[in-house]
């Protein structure tokens, strides 16, 4: 799990967020000048082995050296963890007085380390969200208040269906249901109430409103996967008291980012027949950004936490300690030896005088 927010950052560590291991209370800290929000700009692979952020994919597994440079910012891992969707491009181009964003969406094969699909997104000034189907054959991309559906059977696919959204957003990287025949959006009701709405994968048409419970008091919702019993596993933001209504994804002015009115996060299971979500995990106040290894959450591999173990010191800490020891220890040793020599000489003179 990776997590961040006011509890991990301060005036000296604005970019800091943390990682906790699945099998032990082993923690790791990322300290960067610029904050990359876990679950939005810093993404975990479904097995928890990889982290994608700052246009790089790295391994979190000890002893595994892996670093893959990307030409764009990560948007979503595939449900099986073999593909990654990213968005390239920076800045805008003025064409006849209209600002056009230089952007494209790409699908990257992590094993082959090659781009397998590229989609032109240059006419959009707003951020994008993406979700790959379980078999990696289809891609849903949200741009502004539309979702565009693509079949990934060619390197440069064109959309085969477009969904006009009504106060709703693509429900996260796990938006596609396991069979791949439908996907879900998160539709906002009054205030902070959300409901998952199913859409046909072939036409994009909304299905009759499903039996999922309303999500009350949520600033955002991100579905990360599905259980065999039909439960959706999702990360939801808990708003601060008196927070304004939750923002839709398309209302954010730049990259996908959680609302600043989120005070903590819940990992929940949305059962089709339940009247309210089941809370699987809740963070302390101050942890507003979270991403969880989806495979572990889906399989229910939870454990009781213990005392944190931060592991061995980082190499630069060891090096700094060695330098400090040389700078302080060497003069101290010299002073001790000099004092001992003086005492020894003093005793020798005393023996000669008394002798």
Tab-separated table of C-alpha atoms in Angstrom:
chain	number	residue	atom	x	y	z
A	1	UNK	CA	0.000	0.000	0.000
A	2	UNK	CA	1.171	3.544	-0.742
A	3	UNK	CA	-0.301	6.465	1.162
A	4	UNK	CA	0.171	10.185	1.633
A	5	UNK	CA	-1.416	13.455	2.645
A	6	UNK	CA	-1.059	15.935	5.486
A	7	UNK	CA	0.113	13.139	7.804
A	8	UNK	CA	3.188	12.398	5.671
A	9	UNK	CA	4.087	15.877	4.479
A	10	UNK	CA	5.241	18.979	6.305
A	11	UNK	CA	6.969	22.270	5.574
A	12	UNK	CA	10.280	20.505	4.867
A	13	UNK	CA	8.956	17.387	3.087
A	14	UNK	CA	6.216	18.587	0.762
A	15	UNK	CA	6.706	15.647	-1.591
A	16	UNK	CA	6.875	12.818	0.931
A	17	UNK	CA	4.645	9.723	0.925
A	18	UNK	CA	5.082	6.221	2.323
A	19	UNK	CA	4.916	2.524	1.406
A	20	UNK	CA	4.039	-0.349	3.725
A	21	UNK	CA	4.803	-3.966	2.779
A	22	UNK	CA	2.097	-6.602	2.447
A	23	UNK	CA	3.710	-9.314	4.582
A	24	UNK	CA	5.304	-7.286	7.386
A	25	UNK	CA	5.251	-3.870	9.032
A	26	UNK	CA	8.125	-2.730	6.842
A	27	UNK	CA	7.897	0.897	5.774
A	28	UNK	CA	9.627	2.865	3.059
A	29	UNK	CA	9.512	6.591	2.371
A	30	UNK	CA	9.651	8.491	-0.914
A	31	UNK	CA	11.046	11.971	-0.407
A	32	UNK	CA	10.692	14.169	-3.468
A	33	UNK	CA	10.423	17.906	-3.938
A	34	UNK	CA	7.137	17.507	-5.857
A	35	UNK	CA	4.302	15.479	-4.345
A	36	UNK	CA	2.821	12.689	-6.467
A	37	UNK	CA	-0.504	11.707	-4.917
A	38	UNK	CA	-0.829	7.936	-4.301
A	39	UNK	CA	-3.715	6.541	-6.308
A	40	UNK	CA	-3.712	9.456	-8.719
A	41	UNK	CA	-0.173	10.312	-9.859
A	42	UNK	CA	1.648	7.454	-8.110
A	43	UNK	CA	0.132	4.068	-8.977
A	44	UNK	CA	0.667	0.541	-7.628
A	45	UNK	CA	0.517	-2.480	-9.905
A	46	UNK	CA	-2.207	-5.000	-8.929
A	47	UNK	CA	0.373	-7.348	-7.359
A	48	UNK	CA	2.048	-4.477	-5.493
A	49	UNK	CA	5.473	-5.163	-7.023
A	50	UNK	CA	5.681	-2.047	-9.211
A	51	UNK	CA	5.129	1.647	-8.703
A	52	UNK	CA	4.577	4.040	-11.616
A	53	UNK	CA	5.247	7.727	-10.998
A	54	UNK	CA	7.237	10.635	-12.407
A	55	UNK	CA	7.262	8.953	-15.834
A	56	UNK	CA	9.089	5.919	-14.461
A	57	UNK	CA	8.124	2.370	-13.463
A	58	UNK	CA	10.200	0.905	-10.634
A	59	UNK	CA	10.160	-2.271	-8.579
A	60	UNK	CA	9.299	-2.173	-4.891
A	61	UNK	CA	10.537	-5.719	-4.331
A	62	UNK	CA	13.851	-5.841	-2.428
A	63	UNK	CA	16.695	-7.096	-4.587
A	64	UNK	CA	14.853	-6.594	-7.879
A	65	UNK	CA	16.468	-3.903	-9.982
A	66	UNK	CA	13.967	-2.486	-12.453
A	67	UNK	CA	13.555	0.974	-13.912
A	68	UNK	CA	11.539	1.675	-17.059
A	69	UNK	CA	11.454	5.236	-18.379
A	70	UNK	CA	8.138	6.356	-19.854
A	71	UNK	CA	7.493	9.245	-22.243
A	72	UNK	CA	4.334	10.161	-20.344
A	73	UNK	CA	2.501	10.232	-17.013
A	74	UNK	CA	0.884	6.987	-15.773
A	75	UNK	CA	-2.899	6.792	-15.811
A	76	UNK	CA	-3.761	3.136	-15.051
A	77	UNK	CA	-2.337	-0.373	-14.776
A	78	UNK	CA	-4.258	-3.153	-16.483
A	79	UNK	CA	-6.133	-5.549	-14.141
A	80	UNK	CA	-3.528	-8.258	-14.788
A	81	UNK	CA	-0.598	-5.874	-14.317
A	82	UNK	CA	0.977	-6.552	-17.724
A	83	UNK	CA	0.054	-3.226	-19.355
A	84	UNK	CA	0.203	0.416	-18.371
A	85	UNK	CA	-1.721	3.329	-19.854
A	86	UNK	CA	0.066	6.668	-19.888
A	87	UNK	CA	-0.502	10.133	-21.294
A	88	UNK	CA	2.223	12.004	-23.128
A	89	UNK	CA	2.675	15.634	-24.065
A	90	UNK	CA	3.155	18.950	-22.343
A	91	UNK	CA	1.943	22.436	-23.140
A	92	UNK	CA	-0.479	23.655	-25.776
A	93	UNK	CA	-0.382	24.733	-29.403
A	94	UNK	CA	-2.261	27.786	-30.714
A	95	UNK	CA	-4.146	27.006	-33.922
A	96	UNK	CA	-6.278	29.876	-35.272
A	97	UNK	CA	-6.612	31.385	-31.803
A	98	UNK	CA	-7.620	28.109	-30.160
A	99	UNK	CA	-5.346	26.392	-27.650
A	100	UNK	CA	-4.817	22.725	-28.492
A	101	UNK	CA	-3.235	20.448	-25.907
A	102	UNK	CA	-0.327	18.367	-27.137
A	103	UNK	CA	-1.359	14.969	-25.881
A	104	UNK	CA	-1.808	11.336	-26.761
A	105	UNK	CA	-2.791	8.210	-24.838
A	106	UNK	CA	-0.567	5.141	-25.141
A	107	UNK	CA	-0.785	1.526	-23.975
A	108	UNK	CA	2.563	0.039	-22.939
A	109	UNK	CA	3.460	-3.646	-22.659
A	110	UNK	CA	5.630	-3.912	-19.541
A	111	UNK	CA	7.101	-7.340	-20.346
A	112	UNK	CA	8.077	-6.501	-23.928
A	113	UNK	CA	8.869	-2.884	-23.012
A	114	UNK	CA	7.153	-1.534	-26.063
A	115	UNK	CA	4.194	0.677	-26.922
A	116	UNK	CA	1.398	-1.367	-28.483
A	117	UNK	CA	-1.262	1.301	-29.078
A	118	UNK	CA	-1.314	5.076	-29.513
A	119	UNK	CA	-4.373	7.351	-29.499
A	120	UNK	CA	-4.339	11.010	-30.485
A	121	UNK	CA	-5.647	13.198	-27.660
A	122	UNK	CA	-4.273	16.534	-28.836
A	123	UNK	CA	-7.566	18.422	-28.944
A	124	UNK	CA	-8.295	18.145	-25.234
A	125	UNK	CA	-7.288	20.665	-22.575
A	126	UNK	CA	-8.691	18.670	-19.644
A	127	UNK	CA	-7.126	15.683	-17.840
A	128	UNK	CA	-7.909	12.129	-18.820
A	129	UNK	CA	-8.708	8.908	-16.963
A	130	UNK	CA	-8.367	5.398	-18.349
A	131	UNK	CA	-9.275	1.770	-17.666
A	132	UNK	CA	-8.272	-1.400	-19.538
A	133	UNK	CA	-10.595	-4.386	-19.806
A	134	UNK	CA	-9.564	-7.628	-18.009
A	135	UNK	CA	-8.365	-9.256	-21.258
A	136	UNK	CA	-6.589	-6.057	-22.411
A	137	UNK	CA	-8.649	-5.984	-25.604
A	138	UNK	CA	-10.561	-2.773	-24.889
A	139	UNK	CA	-9.784	0.626	-23.433
A	140	UNK	CA	-12.090	3.227	-21.897
A	141	UNK	CA	-10.822	6.818	-21.778
A	142	UNK	CA	-12.617	9.719	-20.154
A	143	UNK	CA	-12.004	13.143	-21.692
A	144	UNK	CA	-14.042	16.003	-20.250
A	145	UNK	CA	-17.627	14.731	-19.934
A	146	UNK	CA	-17.229	11.863	-22.419
A	147	UNK	CA	-15.982	8.295	-22.280
A	148	UNK	CA	-14.521	6.962	-25.516
A	149	UNK	CA	-14.279	3.219	-26.077
A	150	UNK	CA	-11.530	1.588	-28.161
A	151	UNK	CA	-10.757	-1.925	-29.370
A	152	UNK	CA	-7.017	-2.492	-29.159
A	153	UNK	CA	-6.733	-4.606	-32.287
A	154	UNK	CA	-4.541	-2.100	-34.141
A	155	UNK	CA	-1.641	0.208	-33.229
A	156	UNK	CA	-3.743	3.337	-33.879
A	157	UNK	CA	-7.311	2.545	-32.862
A	158	UNK	CA	-10.297	4.829	-33.380
A	159	UNK	CA	-13.193	5.027	-30.912
A	160	UNK	CA	-16.059	2.673	-31.709
A	161	UNK	CA	-18.472	4.245	-29.178
A	162	UNK	CA	-18.771	7.463	-27.194
A	163	UNK	CA	-20.642	7.839	-23.899
A	164	UNK	CA	-21.973	11.248	-22.892
A	165	UNK	CA	-21.686	11.517	-19.116
A	166	UNK	CA	-24.330	12.945	-16.824
A	167	UNK	CA	-22.788	14.080	-13.505
A	168	UNK	CA	-20.596	10.980	-13.489
A	169	UNK	CA	-17.037	9.834	-14.033
A	170	UNK	CA	-15.215	6.695	-15.117
A	171	UNK	CA	-15.112	4.708	-11.875
A	172	UNK	CA	-11.358	4.039	-11.754
A	173	UNK	CA	-8.732	1.654	-13.151
A	174	UNK	CA	-10.917	-1.340	-12.230
A	175	UNK	CA	-14.029	0.046	-13.919
A	176	UNK	CA	-14.415	-2.958	-16.262
A	177	UNK	CA	-16.353	-5.891	-14.829
A	178	UNK	CA	-14.545	-9.270	-14.903
A	179	UNK	CA	-16.381	-10.600	-17.955
A	180	UNK	CA	-15.460	-7.514	-19.989
A	181	UNK	CA	-19.028	-7.086	-21.246
A	182	UNK	CA	-19.661	-3.926	-19.242
A	183	UNK	CA	-17.957	-1.174	-17.274
A	184	UNK	CA	-19.114	1.158	-14.504
A	185	UNK	CA	-19.194	4.875	-13.940
A	186	UNK	CA	-19.623	6.644	-10.604
A	187	UNK	CA	-22.688	8.897	-10.778
A	188	UNK	CA	-22.929	11.725	-8.261
A	189	UNK	CA	-26.237	12.305	-6.536
A	190	UNK	CA	-27.005	15.038	-4.053
A	191	UNK	CA	-24.026	16.259	-2.048
A	192	UNK	CA	-21.476	13.469	-1.590
A	193	UNK	CA	-23.696	10.554	-2.682
A	194	UNK	CA	-22.400	8.296	-5.429
A	195	UNK	CA	-23.789	5.232	-7.216
A	196	UNK	CA	-22.118	2.794	-9.604
A	197	UNK	CA	-23.872	2.642	-12.991
A	198	UNK	CA	-23.194	-0.180	-15.472
A	199	UNK	CA	-22.679	0.511	-19.188
A	200	UNK	CA	-22.750	-1.897	-22.106
A	201	UNK	CA	-19.225	-2.441	-23.426
A	202	UNK	CA	-20.345	-2.630	-27.076
A	203	UNK	CA	-22.589	0.415	-27.229
A	204	UNK	CA	-21.714	2.391	-24.091
A	205	UNK	CA	-25.410	2.603	-23.199
A	206	UNK	CA	-26.250	2.781	-19.499
A	207	UNK	CA	-27.867	-0.353	-18.104
A	208	UNK	CA	-30.881	-0.237	-15.790
A	209	UNK	CA	-29.708	1.196	-12.498
A	210	UNK	CA	-27.923	-1.543	-10.605
A	211	UNK	CA	-28.446	-2.639	-7.024
A	212	UNK	CA	-25.217	-1.091	-5.728
A	213	UNK	CA	-25.675	1.048	-2.609
A	214	UNK	CA	-25.247	4.791	-2.637
A	215	UNK	CA	-21.830	6.008	-1.496
A	216	UNK	CA	-22.622	8.591	1.151
A	217	UNK	CA	-19.995	11.107	2.308
A	218	UNK	CA	-17.387	10.361	-0.349
A	219	UNK	CA	-15.252	13.009	-2.029
A	220	UNK	CA	-14.177	10.557	-4.726
A	221	UNK	CA	-14.494	6.883	-5.619
A	222	UNK	CA	-11.958	4.675	-7.428
A	223	UNK	CA	-12.862	1.064	-8.173
A	224	UNK	CA	-9.654	-1.016	-8.173
A	225	UNK	CA	-11.097	-4.506	-8.784
A	226	UNK	CA	-13.873	-7.048	-8.403
A	227	UNK	CA	-14.401	-10.174	-6.322
A	228	UNK	CA	-15.910	-13.368	-7.684
A	229	UNK	CA	-19.121	-12.732	-5.709
A	230	UNK	CA	-19.729	-9.485	-7.609
A	231	UNK	CA	-18.421	-7.140	-4.927
A	232	UNK	CA	-16.575	-4.076	-6.197
A	233	UNK	CA	-13.456	-3.124	-4.231
A	234	UNK	CA	-13.019	0.632	-4.152
A	235	UNK	CA	-11.056	3.438	-2.536
A	236	UNK	CA	-13.226	6.348	-1.363
A	237	UNK	CA	-12.300	9.715	0.126
A	238	UNK	CA	-13.946	10.798	3.383
A	239	UNK	CA	-14.742	14.536	3.405
A	240	UNK	CA	-13.991	16.931	6.227
A	241	UNK	CA	-17.001	18.258	8.185
A	242	UNK	CA	-18.672	21.037	6.254
A	243	UNK	CA	-16.902	20.221	2.975
A	244	UNK	CA	-18.573	21.427	-0.238
A	245	UNK	CA	-20.082	18.879	-2.656
A	246	UNK	CA	-17.598	16.440	-4.166
A	247	UNK	CA	-15.984	17.401	-7.444
A	248	UNK	CA	-16.464	15.435	-10.626
A	249	UNK	CA	-13.308	14.256	-12.325
A	250	UNK	CA	-13.784	16.639	-15.257
A	251	UNK	CA	-14.049	19.622	-12.892
A	252	UNK	CA	-10.403	19.299	-11.842
A	253	UNK	CA	-8.257	21.810	-13.738
A	254	UNK	CA	-5.247	19.532	-14.263
A	255	UNK	CA	-4.084	15.931	-13.759
A	256	UNK	CA	-6.367	13.528	-11.848
A	257	UNK	CA	-6.108	14.625	-8.257
A	258	UNK	CA	-8.147	14.094	-5.084
A	259	UNK	CA	-10.148	16.900	-3.581
A	260	UNK	CA	-8.340	18.874	-0.882
A	261	UNK	CA	-11.398	18.479	1.359
A	262	UNK	CA	-10.628	14.758	1.830
A	263	UNK	CA	-9.398	14.061	5.385
A	264	UNK	CA	-8.923	10.266	5.265
A	265	UNK	CA	-9.588	7.280	3.030
A	266	UNK	CA	-11.576	4.049	3.225
A	267	UNK	CA	-11.088	0.829	1.307
A	268	UNK	CA	-14.573	-0.629	0.882
A	269	UNK	CA	-16.429	-3.567	-0.653
A	270	UNK	CA	-19.609	-2.658	-2.534
A	271	UNK	CA	-21.934	-5.646	-2.427
A	272	UNK	CA	-24.843	-5.633	-4.910
A	273	UNK	CA	-27.321	-6.612	-2.204
A	274	UNK	CA	-25.975	-4.583	0.746
A	275	UNK	CA	-27.586	-1.399	1.994
A	276	UNK	CA	-24.206	0.251	2.598
A	277	UNK	CA	-20.523	-0.411	1.827
A	278	UNK	CA	-18.439	-2.729	3.987
A	279	UNK	CA	-15.355	-0.912	5.294
A	280	UNK	CA	-12.265	-3.100	4.875
A	281	UNK	CA	-9.687	-0.535	5.929
A	282	UNK	CA	-9.726	3.070	7.104
A	283	UNK	CA	-6.713	5.342	7.336
A	284	UNK	CA	-6.012	7.812	10.147
A	285	UNK	CA	-6.988	11.431	9.645
A	286	UNK	CA	-4.376	13.145	7.498
A	287	UNK	CA	-3.937	10.241	5.057
A	288	UNK	CA	-6.063	11.462	2.155
A	289	UNK	CA	-4.359	9.680	-0.776
A	290	UNK	CA	-4.129	5.902	-1.033
A	291	UNK	CA	-3.466	3.093	-3.465
A	292	UNK	CA	-3.653	-0.589	-2.538
A	293	UNK	CA	-2.344	-3.654	-4.370
A	294	UNK	CA	-5.648	-4.698	-5.952
A	295	UNK	CA	-4.906	-8.437	-5.935
A	296	UNK	CA	-4.388	-8.443	-2.170
A	297	UNK	CA	-7.552	-6.453	-1.507
A	298	UNK	CA	-9.614	-8.645	-3.835
A	299	UNK	CA	-8.388	-11.859	-2.189
A	300	UNK	CA	-8.906	-10.408	1.290
A	301	UNK	CA	-5.300	-10.798	2.415
A	302	UNK	CA	-5.504	-8.554	5.465
A	303	UNK	CA	-3.442	-8.849	8.634
A	304	UNK	CA	-3.166	-7.213	12.021
A	305	UNK	CA	-0.569	-4.470	12.065
A	306	UNK	CA	2.293	-4.375	14.543
A	307	UNK	CA	5.180	-2.068	15.380
A	308	UNK	CA	6.667	-0.469	12.246
A	309	UNK	CA	10.048	-1.644	10.978
A	310	UNK	CA	11.881	0.835	8.799
A	311	UNK	CA	14.579	-1.680	7.833
A	312	UNK	CA	18.300	-0.997	7.488
A	313	UNK	CA	19.436	2.600	7.019
A	314	UNK	CA	19.571	3.895	3.467
A	315	UNK	CA	23.056	3.842	1.860
A	316	UNK	CA	23.370	7.632	1.996
A	317	UNK	CA	22.613	7.525	5.736
A	318	UNK	CA	25.357	4.940	6.261
A	319	UNK	CA	27.768	7.022	4.171
A	320	UNK	CA	26.852	10.190	6.056
A	321	UNK	CA	27.346	8.366	9.358
A	322	UNK	CA	30.782	7.174	8.244
A	323	UNK	CA	31.808	10.677	7.230
A	324	UNK	CA	30.511	12.068	10.532
A	325	UNK	CA	32.436	9.399	12.406
A	326	UNK	CA	35.632	10.345	10.580
A	327	UNK	CA	35.101	14.051	11.145
A	328	UNK	CA	34.297	13.681	14.843
A	329	UNK	CA	35.984	10.407	15.776
A	330	UNK	CA	39.430	11.065	14.304
A	331	UNK	CA	40.045	14.359	16.179
A	332	UNK	CA	38.615	12.803	19.339
A	333	UNK	CA	40.924	9.782	19.027
A	334	UNK	CA	43.900	12.086	18.414
A	335	UNK	CA	42.976	14.104	21.518
A	336	UNK	CA	42.680	10.938	23.663
A	337	UNK	CA	46.058	9.574	22.463
A	338	UNK	CA	47.751	12.940	23.012
A	339	UNK	CA	46.370	13.154	26.546
A	340	UNK	CA	47.540	9.613	27.300
A	341	UNK	CA	51.032	10.418	26.024
A	342	UNK	CA	51.205	13.465	28.263
A	343	UNK	CA	50.108	11.439	31.290
A	344	UNK	CA	52.638	8.697	30.477
A	345	UNK	CA	55.458	11.229	30.111
A	346	UNK	CA	54.432	12.860	33.379
A	347	UNK	CA	54.559	9.551	35.228
A	348	UNK	CA	57.987	8.719	33.735
A	349	UNK	CA	59.427	12.050	34.882
A	350	UNK	CA	57.980	11.482	38.319
A	351	UNK	CA	59.749	8.106	38.577
A	352	UNK	CA	63.087	9.650	37.501
A	353	UNK	CA	62.803	12.404	40.121
A	354	UNK	CA	61.847	10.063	42.951
A	355	UNK	CA	64.442	7.494	41.845
